[in-house]
PDB file of C-alpha atoms in Angstrom:
ATOM      1  CA  MET A   1       0.000   0.000   0.000  1.00 67.00           C
ATOM      2  CA  ALA A   2       1.026   3.622  -0.438  1.00 77.00           C
ATOM      3  CA  PHE A   3       2.188   5.753   2.467  1.00 83.00           C
ATOM      4  CA  LYS A   4       2.493   9.507   2.905  1.00 84.00           C
ATOM      5  CA  VAL A   5       4.652  11.874   4.930  1.00 89.00           C
ATOM      6  CA  GLY A   6       3.678  11.754   8.584  1.00 85.00           C
ATOM      7  CA  ASP A   7       2.340   8.186   8.557  1.00 83.00           C
ATOM      8  CA  LYS A   8       3.286   6.090  11.586  1.00 84.00           C
ATOM      9  CA  VAL A   9       4.548   2.697  10.433  1.00 86.00           C
ATOM     10  CA  THR A  10       6.313  -0.409  11.628  1.00 86.00           C
ATOM     11  CA  HIS A  11       9.133  -1.903   9.554  1.00 87.00           C
ATOM     12  CA  ARG A  12       9.977  -5.601   9.627  1.00 83.00           C
ATOM     13  CA  SER A  13      13.642  -4.843  10.412  1.00 85.00           C
ATOM     14  CA  PHE A  14      13.803  -1.335  11.877  1.00 86.00           C
ATOM     15  CA  GLY A  15      10.684  -1.411  14.037  1.00 86.00           C
ATOM     16  CA  GLU A  16       8.385   1.569  14.509  1.00 87.00           C
ATOM     17  CA  GLY A  17       9.011   4.875  12.761  1.00 90.00           C
ATOM     18  CA  GLU A  18       7.496   7.739  10.808  1.00 92.00           C
ATOM     19  CA  ILE A  19       7.565   8.520   7.082  1.00 92.00           C
ATOM     20  CA  ASP A  20       9.528  11.752   6.468  1.00 93.00           C
ATOM     21  CA  PHE A  21       9.828  11.634   2.661  1.00 91.00           C
ATOM     22  CA  GLY A  22       8.335   9.728  -0.239  1.00 88.00           C
ATOM     23  CA  PRO A  23       7.253   7.868  -2.141  1.00 89.00           C
ATOM     24  CA  PHE A  24      10.063   8.054  -4.693  1.00 91.00           C
ATOM     25  CA  GLU A  25      11.798   5.767  -7.184  1.00 87.00           C
ATOM     26  CA  HIS A  26      15.103   4.228  -6.141  1.00 86.00           C
ATOM     27  CA  TYR A  27      17.535   2.363  -8.414  1.00 83.00           C
ATOM     28  CA  THR A  28      16.374  -0.845  -6.700  1.00 78.00           C
ATOM     29  CA  GLY A  29      12.770  -0.134  -7.650  1.00 79.00           C
ATOM     30  CA  PRO A  30       9.778   2.168  -7.085  1.00 83.00           C
ATOM     31  CA  ASP A  31       7.801   2.798  -3.896  1.00 87.00           C
ATOM     32  CA  HIS A  32      10.647   3.833  -1.605  1.00 93.00           C
ATOM     33  CA  TYR A  33      10.593   6.108   1.438  1.00 92.00           C
ATOM     34  CA  LEU A  34      12.779   7.754   4.044  1.00 92.00           C
ATOM     35  CA  MET A  35      11.617   6.548   7.431  1.00 92.00           C
ATOM     36  CA  ARG A  36      12.725   8.128  10.727  1.00 90.00           C
ATOM     37  CA  ASP A  37      13.262   5.314  13.210  1.00 85.00           C
ATOM     38  CA  GLY A  38      12.920   5.362  16.993  1.00 80.00           C
ATOM     39  CA  ASP A  39      16.437   6.770  17.392  1.00 81.00           C
ATOM     40  CA  GLY A  40      15.723   9.666  15.042  1.00 85.00           C
ATOM     41  CA  LYS A  41      17.846   8.248  12.221  1.00 88.00           C
ATOM     42  CA  HIS A  42      16.639   8.120   8.621  1.00 91.00           C
ATOM     43  CA  VAL A  43      16.614   4.780   6.863  1.00 90.00           C
ATOM     44  CA  LEU A  44      15.764   3.909   3.251  1.00 92.00           C
ATOM     45  CA  VAL A  45      12.845   1.494   3.094  1.00 91.00           C
ATOM     46  CA  ASP A  46      10.462   0.119   0.513  1.00 89.00           C
ATOM     47  CA  GLY A  47       6.702   0.139   0.901  1.00 87.00           C
ATOM     48  CA  GLY A  48       6.403  -3.624   0.921  1.00 85.00           C
ATOM     49  CA  SER A  49       8.485  -3.897   4.081  1.00 88.00           C
ATOM     50  CA  MET A  50       6.167  -1.738   6.196  1.00 87.00           C
ATOM     51  CA  LYS A  51       2.671  -1.731   7.546  1.00 82.00           C
ATOM     52  CA  PRO A  52       0.735   1.166   9.088  1.00 83.00           C
ATOM     53  CA  ILE A  53       0.393   1.562  12.846  1.00 81.00           C
ATOM     54  CA  ALA A  54      -3.241   1.861  13.776  1.00 83.00           C
ATOM     55  CA  LYS A  55      -4.176   5.020  15.671  1.00 86.00           C
ATOM     56  CA  PHE A  56      -6.913   3.259  17.685  1.00 89.00           C
ATOM     57  CA  GLU A  57      -8.076  -0.188  18.730  1.00 86.00           C
ATOM     58  CA  VAL A  58     -11.558  -1.664  18.934  1.00 88.00           C
ATOM     59  CA  GLY A  59     -13.113  -0.579  22.229  1.00 86.00           C
ATOM     60  CA  ASP A  60     -11.229   2.727  22.466  1.00 89.00           C
ATOM     61  CA  LYS A  61     -13.268   5.756  23.477  1.00 88.00           C
ATOM     62  CA  VAL A  62     -12.673   8.658  21.099  1.00 89.00           C
ATOM     63  CA  ARG A  63     -14.026  12.099  20.290  1.00 86.00           C
ATOM     64  CA  GLY A  64     -14.738  13.842  16.990  1.00 87.00           C
ATOM     65  CA  THR A  65     -12.144  16.596  16.592  1.00 81.00           C
ATOM     66  CA  PHE A  66     -14.682  19.031  15.097  1.00 78.00           C
ATOM     67  CA  THR A  67     -18.021  17.856  16.465  1.00 76.00           C
ATOM     68  CA  GLY A  68     -16.980  16.977  20.019  1.00 77.00           C
ATOM     69  CA  ARG A  69     -19.186  13.871  19.722  1.00 84.00           C
ATOM     70  CA  VAL A  70     -18.075  10.805  21.716  1.00 86.00           C
ATOM     71  CA  TYR A  71     -17.712   7.396  19.999  1.00 90.00           C
ATOM     72  CA  ILE A  72     -16.543   3.872  20.735  1.00 92.00           C
ATOM     73  CA  ILE A  73     -14.328   2.240  18.097  1.00 93.00           C
ATOM     74  CA  ALA A  74     -16.467  -0.658  16.842  1.00 92.00           C
ATOM     75  CA  GLY A  75     -14.378  -1.898  13.903  1.00 91.00           C
ATOM     76  CA  GLY A  76     -11.126  -1.332  12.073  1.00 85.00           C
ATOM     77  CA  PRO A  77      -8.656  -0.059  11.316  1.00 88.00           C
ATOM     78  CA  PHE A  78      -9.292   0.031   7.581  1.00 87.00           C
ATOM     79  CA  PHE A  79      -6.768   1.601   5.217  1.00 80.00           C
ATOM     80  CA  SER A  80      -8.569   2.372   1.979  1.00 73.00           C
ATOM     81  CA  PRO A  81      -8.120   5.074   0.824  1.00 74.00           C
ATOM     82  CA  GLU A  82      -6.952   6.339   4.249  1.00 80.00           C
ATOM     83  CA  GLU A  83      -7.155   5.039   7.796  1.00 85.00           C
ATOM     84  CA  TRP A  84     -10.756   4.888   8.999  1.00 91.00           C
ATOM     85  CA  TYR A  85     -12.893   3.142  11.593  1.00 93.00           C
ATOM     86  CA  ALA A  86     -16.431   2.036  12.258  1.00 94.00           C
ATOM     87  CA  THR A  87     -17.490   4.116  15.253  1.00 94.00           C
ATOM     88  CA  GLU A  88     -20.524   3.689  17.490  1.00 92.00           C
ATOM     89  CA  THR A  89     -22.338   6.731  18.887  1.00 86.00           C
ATOM     90  CA  GLU A  90     -23.747   6.957  22.402  1.00 76.00           C
ATOM     91  CA  ALA A  91     -27.176   6.328  20.848  1.00 78.00           C
ATOM     92  CA  GLY A  92     -25.962   3.019  19.395  1.00 84.00           C
ATOM     93  CA  ASP A  93     -25.703   4.108  15.754  1.00 87.00           C
ATOM     94  CA  THR A  94     -22.631   3.028  13.770  1.00 91.00           C
ATOM     95  CA  ILE A  95     -20.972   5.435  11.336  1.00 92.00           C
ATOM     96  CA  SER A  96     -17.555   5.677   9.679  1.00 93.00           C
ATOM     97  CA  ASN A  97     -14.911   8.202  10.687  1.00 92.00           C
ATOM     98  CA  THR A  98     -11.399   8.737   9.353  1.00 92.00           C
ATOM     99  CA  ALA A  99      -8.563   8.645  11.866  1.00 89.00           C
ATOM    100  CA  SER A 100      -7.795  12.309  11.201  1.00 86.00           C
ATOM    101  CA  MET A 101     -11.287  13.221  12.408  1.00 89.00           C
ATOM    102  CA  LEU A 102     -10.885  11.448  15.752  1.00 91.00           C
ATOM    103  CA  GLU A 103      -8.811  11.903  18.877  1.00 88.00           C
ATOM    104  CA  ALA A 104      -8.390   9.708  21.923  1.00 85.00           C
ATOM    105  CA  ILE A 105     -10.152  10.726  25.098  1.00 78.00           C
ATOM    106  CA  LYS A 106      -7.233  10.865  27.496  1.00 64.00           C
ATOM    107  CA  SER A 107      -9.195  11.447  30.651  1.00 52.00           C
ATOM    108  CA  GLU A 108     -12.717  12.240  31.664  1.00 48.00           C
ATOM    109  CA  PRO A 109     -14.353  12.613  35.067  1.00 45.00           C
ATOM    110  CA  ALA A 110     -16.081   9.373  36.017  1.00 44.00           C
ATOM    111  CA  LYS A 111     -18.889  11.337  37.656  1.00 43.00           C
ATOM    112  CA  ASN A 112     -19.930  14.960  38.076  1.00 42.00           C
ATOM    113  CA  GLU A 113     -18.512  15.207  41.591  1.00 46.00           C
ATOM    114  CA  ALA A 114     -15.029  14.417  40.222  1.00 72.00           C
ATOM    115  CA  LEU A 115     -14.875  17.887  38.661  1.00 82.00           C
ATOM    116  CA  LYS A 116     -14.973  20.871  40.989  1.00 89.00           C
ATOM    117  CA  VAL A 117     -14.623  24.637  40.963  1.00 92.00           C
ATOM    118  CA  GLY A 118     -11.019  25.622  40.258  1.00 94.00           C
ATOM    119  CA  ASP A 119     -10.198  22.511  38.222  1.00 94.00           C
ATOM    120  CA  VAL A 120      -8.819  22.995  34.716  1.00 95.00           C
ATOM    121  CA  ILE A 121     -10.390  21.443  31.615  1.00 94.00           C
ATOM    122  CA  ARG A 122      -9.117  21.137  28.046  1.00 93.00           C
ATOM    123  CA  ILE A 123     -11.235  22.056  25.021  1.00 93.00           C
ATOM    124  CA  PRO A 124     -11.117  19.153  22.500  1.00 89.00           C
ATOM    125  CA  CYS A 125     -12.144  21.020  19.328  1.00 89.00           C
ATOM    126  CA  ASP A 126     -12.574  24.474  17.810  1.00 88.00           C
ATOM    127  CA  GLY A 127     -15.944  26.072  18.509  1.00 88.00           C
ATOM    128  CA  LEU A 128     -17.094  23.409  20.971  1.00 89.00           C
ATOM    129  CA  GLU A 129     -20.844  23.856  21.562  1.00 89.00           C
ATOM    130  CA  CYS A 130     -20.668  27.100  19.517  1.00 87.00           C
ATOM    131  CA  ALA A 131     -18.381  28.793  22.075  1.00 90.00           C
ATOM    132  CA  ASP A 132     -15.495  31.120  21.198  1.00 89.00           C
ATOM    133  CA  VAL A 133     -12.865  28.462  22.011  1.00 91.00           C
ATOM    134  CA  LYS A 134     -10.059  26.653  20.206  1.00 89.00           C
ATOM    135  CA  THR A 135      -8.655  23.137  20.362  1.00 90.00           C
ATOM    136  CA  GLY A 136      -6.301  22.851  23.325  1.00 90.00           C
ATOM    137  CA  ASP A 137      -7.633  25.860  25.267  1.00 93.00           C
ATOM    138  CA  LEU A 138      -7.215  25.367  29.016  1.00 95.00           C
ATOM    139  CA  LEU A 139     -10.072  26.887  31.004  1.00 96.00           C
ATOM    140  CA  VAL A 140     -10.839  27.084  34.719  1.00 96.00           C
ATOM    141  CA  VAL A 141     -14.098  25.686  36.082  1.00 96.00           C
ATOM    142  CA  ALA A 142     -16.280  28.341  37.701  1.00 95.00           C
ATOM    143  CA  GLU A 143     -19.341  26.216  38.512  1.00 93.00           C
ATOM    144  CA  VAL A 144     -20.580  22.629  38.262  1.00 90.00           C
ATOM    145  CA  VAL A 145     -24.342  22.106  38.040  1.00 86.00           C
ATOM    146  CA  GLY A 146     -25.509  18.569  37.346  1.00 81.00           C
ATOM    147  CA  SER A 147     -24.057  17.478  34.016  1.00 81.00           C
ATOM    148  CA  ASP A 148     -23.084  21.024  32.975  1.00 88.00           C
ATOM    149  CA  ILE A 149     -20.164  23.260  33.849  1.00 93.00           C
ATOM    150  CA  THR A 150     -19.422  26.959  33.616  1.00 94.00           C
ATOM    151  CA  VAL A 151     -15.837  27.977  32.849  1.00 96.00           C
ATOM    152  CA  HIS A 152     -14.003  31.274  32.888  1.00 95.00           C
ATOM    153  CA  ALA A 153     -13.382  32.329  29.290  1.00 92.00           C
ATOM    154  CA  ALA A 154      -9.860  32.861  27.989  1.00 87.00           C
ATOM    155  CA  PRO A 155      -8.646  36.494  27.841  1.00 84.00           C
ATOM    156  CA  GLY A 156      -9.996  38.242  24.750  1.00 81.00           C
ATOM    157  CA  ALA A 157     -12.916  35.841  24.232  1.00 81.00           C
ATOM    158  CA  GLY A 158     -16.361  37.044  23.218  1.00 78.00           C
ATOM    159  CA  GLN A 159     -17.773  36.817  26.753  1.00 86.00           C
ATOM    160  CA  ASP A 160     -16.624  36.235  30.318  1.00 90.00           C
ATOM    161  CA  GLU A 161     -17.925  32.669  30.724  1.00 93.00           C
ATOM    162  CA  TRP A 162     -18.812  29.655  28.600  1.00 93.00           C
ATOM    163  CA  TYR A 163     -21.088  26.720  29.335  1.00 92.00           C
ATOM    164  CA  PHE A 164     -20.411  23.106  28.389  1.00 92.00           C
ATOM    165  CA  CYS A 165     -21.784  19.631  28.884  1.00 89.00           C
ATOM    166  CA  LEU A 166     -19.456  17.801  31.251  1.00 86.00           C
ATOM    167  CA  ARG A 167     -18.999  14.823  28.931  1.00 84.00           C
ATOM    168  CA  ASN A 168     -17.631  17.055  26.134  1.00 87.00           C
ATOM    169  CA  VAL A 169     -14.559  18.337  27.983  1.00 89.00           C
ATOM    170  CA  GLU A 170     -11.353  16.756  29.259  1.00 86.00           C
ATOM    171  CA  ARG A 171     -10.072  17.145  32.781  1.00 86.00           C
ATOM    172  CA  ILE A 172      -6.411  18.151  33.060  1.00 88.00           C
ATOM    173  CA  ASP A 173      -3.926  16.697  35.541  1.00 87.00           C
ATOM    174  CA  PRO A 174      -3.623  19.535  38.094  1.00 89.00           C
ATOM    175  CA  SER A 175       0.118  18.924  38.461  1.00 88.00           C
ATOM    176  CA  THR A 176       0.645  20.091  34.857  1.00 91.00           C
ATOM    177  CA  VAL A 177      -1.112  23.478  35.169  1.00 94.00           C
ATOM    178  CA  ALA A 178      -1.178  26.563  37.341  1.00 95.00           C
ATOM    179  CA  VAL A 179      -3.982  29.124  37.711  1.00 96.00           C
ATOM    180  CA  VAL A 180      -3.501  32.865  38.092  1.00 95.00           C
ATOM    181  CA  ASP A 181      -6.536  35.191  38.175  1.00 94.00           C
ATOM    182  CA  ASN A 182      -8.776  32.434  36.725  1.00 94.00           C
ATOM    183  CA  VAL A 183      -6.431  31.879  33.773  1.00 95.00           C
ATOM    184  CA  ALA A 184      -4.808  28.455  33.380  1.00 96.00           C
ATOM    185  CA  TYR A 185      -1.150  28.139  32.375  1.00 96.00           C
ATOM    186  CA  ASP A 186       0.294  24.933  30.933  1.00 93.00           C
ATOM    187  CA  LEU A 187       3.494  24.037  32.788  1.00 92.00           C
ATOM    188  CA  THR A 188       4.555  21.780  29.906  1.00 89.00           C
ATOM    189  CA  ALA A 189       4.517  24.651  27.378  1.00 90.00           C
ATOM    190  CA  GLY A 190       6.422  27.847  26.719  1.00 93.00           C
ATOM    191  CA  TYR A 191       4.858  31.325  26.920  1.00 95.00           C
ATOM    192  CA  ARG A 192       5.841  34.471  25.033  1.00 94.00           C
ATOM    193  CA  ASP A 193       5.604  37.734  26.998  1.00 95.00           C
ATOM    194  CA  ASN A 194       4.860  41.234  25.687  1.00 92.00           C
ATOM    195  CA  ASP A 195       8.563  41.795  24.920  1.00 92.00           C
ATOM    196  CA  GLY A 196       8.854  38.615  22.855  1.00 93.00           C
ATOM    197  CA  ASP A 197      10.799  36.635  25.458  1.00 93.00           C
ATOM    198  CA  VAL A 198       9.790  32.997  25.880  1.00 95.00           C
ATOM    199  CA  TRP A 199       9.288  31.794  29.457  1.00 95.00           C
ATOM    200  CA  ARG A 200       9.029  28.304  30.890  1.00 94.00           C
ATOM    201  CA  PHE A 201       7.617  27.528  34.306  1.00 94.00           C
ATOM    202  CA  ALA A 202       7.733  24.712  36.842  1.00 93.00           C
ATOM    203  CA  ARG A 203       6.138  23.924  40.190  1.00 93.00           C
ATOM    204  CA  LEU A 204       8.831  23.651  42.851  1.00 91.00           C
ATOM    205  CA  PRO A 205       8.681  21.266  45.827  1.00 86.00           C
ATOM    206  CA  ASN A 206       7.364  24.058  48.081  1.00 89.00           C
ATOM    207  CA  GLY A 207       4.416  24.615  45.720  1.00 90.00           C
ATOM    208  CA  ASP A 208       5.669  27.862  44.139  1.00 94.00           C
ATOM    209  CA  VAL A 209       5.332  28.133  40.364  1.00 95.00           C
ATOM    210  CA  ARG A 210       8.390  29.948  39.051  1.00 95.00           C
ATOM    211  CA  GLY A 211      10.066  30.394  35.702  1.00 94.00           C
ATOM    212  CA  ASN A 212      12.688  32.115  33.590  1.00 95.00           C
ATOM    213  CA  TRP A 213      13.290  33.098  29.984  1.00 93.00           C
ATOM    214  CA  HIS A 214      16.993  32.232  29.707  1.00 88.00           C
ATOM    215  CA  GLY A 215      16.603  28.451  29.650  1.00 83.00           C
ATOM    216  CA  SER A 216      18.466  27.547  32.817  1.00 85.00           C
ATOM    217  CA  THR A 217      17.163  25.153  35.476  1.00 88.00           C
ATOM    218  CA  ILE A 218      14.250  26.728  37.331  1.00 91.00           C
ATOM    219  CA  ASN A 219      14.833  27.293  41.037  1.00 92.00           C
ATOM    220  CA  GLY A 220      13.607  29.331  43.987  1.00 92.00           C
ATOM    221  CA  PHE A 221      15.431  32.451  42.821  1.00 93.00           C
ATOM    222  CA  ASP A 222      13.459  32.653  39.555  1.00 95.00           C
ATOM    223  CA  SER A 223      10.346  34.767  39.039  1.00 95.00           C
ATOM    224  CA  LEU A 224       6.936  33.746  40.332  1.00 96.00           C
ATOM    225  CA  LEU A 225       4.401  33.052  37.593  1.00 96.00           C
ATOM    226  CA  SER A 226       1.994  35.549  39.139  1.00 96.00           C
ATOM    227  CA  ASP A 227       4.669  38.280  39.000  1.00 96.00           C
ATOM    228  CA  VAL A 228       5.495  37.486  35.370  1.00 96.00           C
ATOM    229  CA  VAL A 229       1.795  37.679  34.463  1.00 95.00           C
ATOM    230  CA  ALA A 230       1.471  41.048  36.224  1.00 95.00           C
ATOM    231  CA  ASP A 231       4.703  42.576  34.933  1.00 94.00           C
ATOM    232  CA  CYS A 232       5.138  41.016  31.476  1.00 93.00           C
ATOM    233  CA  GLY A 233       1.673  39.839  30.447  1.00 87.00           C
ATOM    234  CA  PRO A 234      -0.369  38.957  28.649  1.00 90.00           C
ATOM    235  CA  LEU A 235       1.458  35.652  28.180  1.00 93.00           C
ATOM    236  CA  VAL A 236       0.753  33.721  24.979  1.00 92.00           C
ATOM    237  CA  ARG A 237       1.265  29.968  24.855  1.00 91.00           C
ATOM    238  CA  ILE A 238       3.477  28.794  21.990  1.00 88.00           C
TER     239      ILE A 238
END
């Protein structure tokens, strides 16, 4: 079968890798590719020596990247003309979805009480429930009522709060984020300040969240996140 740049594959000799270039014709024959292996090295491979790595398995719980709809993988993977799956809706209907239109649900509160005011949720798709939000936005929970939540909107959004169904959002591990003035900051990402400097932050053993822009190890002498927000904000995640 044909592959394209970005495809995750497994090679019979080199193991798992990713297609970085191809297909192209080599003097040994057509259908050749440059594959980046697990060590980051490029190897020359032919299409017949590889098979695609499936993005999901039957039984996985996934979400539509644009619709926010939740599915269970019911069949697949199928690879014609591109990777796709038979997916079952919560109502029991089965429809097809391509892999590019689906994302894994990494975490989700098991019950409403698991999500509380002050927790941080991730938005799984642009315009979720018609709100002014983007994929990957981190928002702070302001209220939980039954199966619905209210969140503080991101700075610059069309209104101060947005409302979502609990099942359509993803809860974030609190150890990976910090909240300042109802704005969530991703401690795994970099942030550009109003001077163009890029900051990184970390939570220290004493609970302080500090960071710097010069790339050295973060310690107790570095700036508090709250001070950076006040003095150098707004901070933009990159």
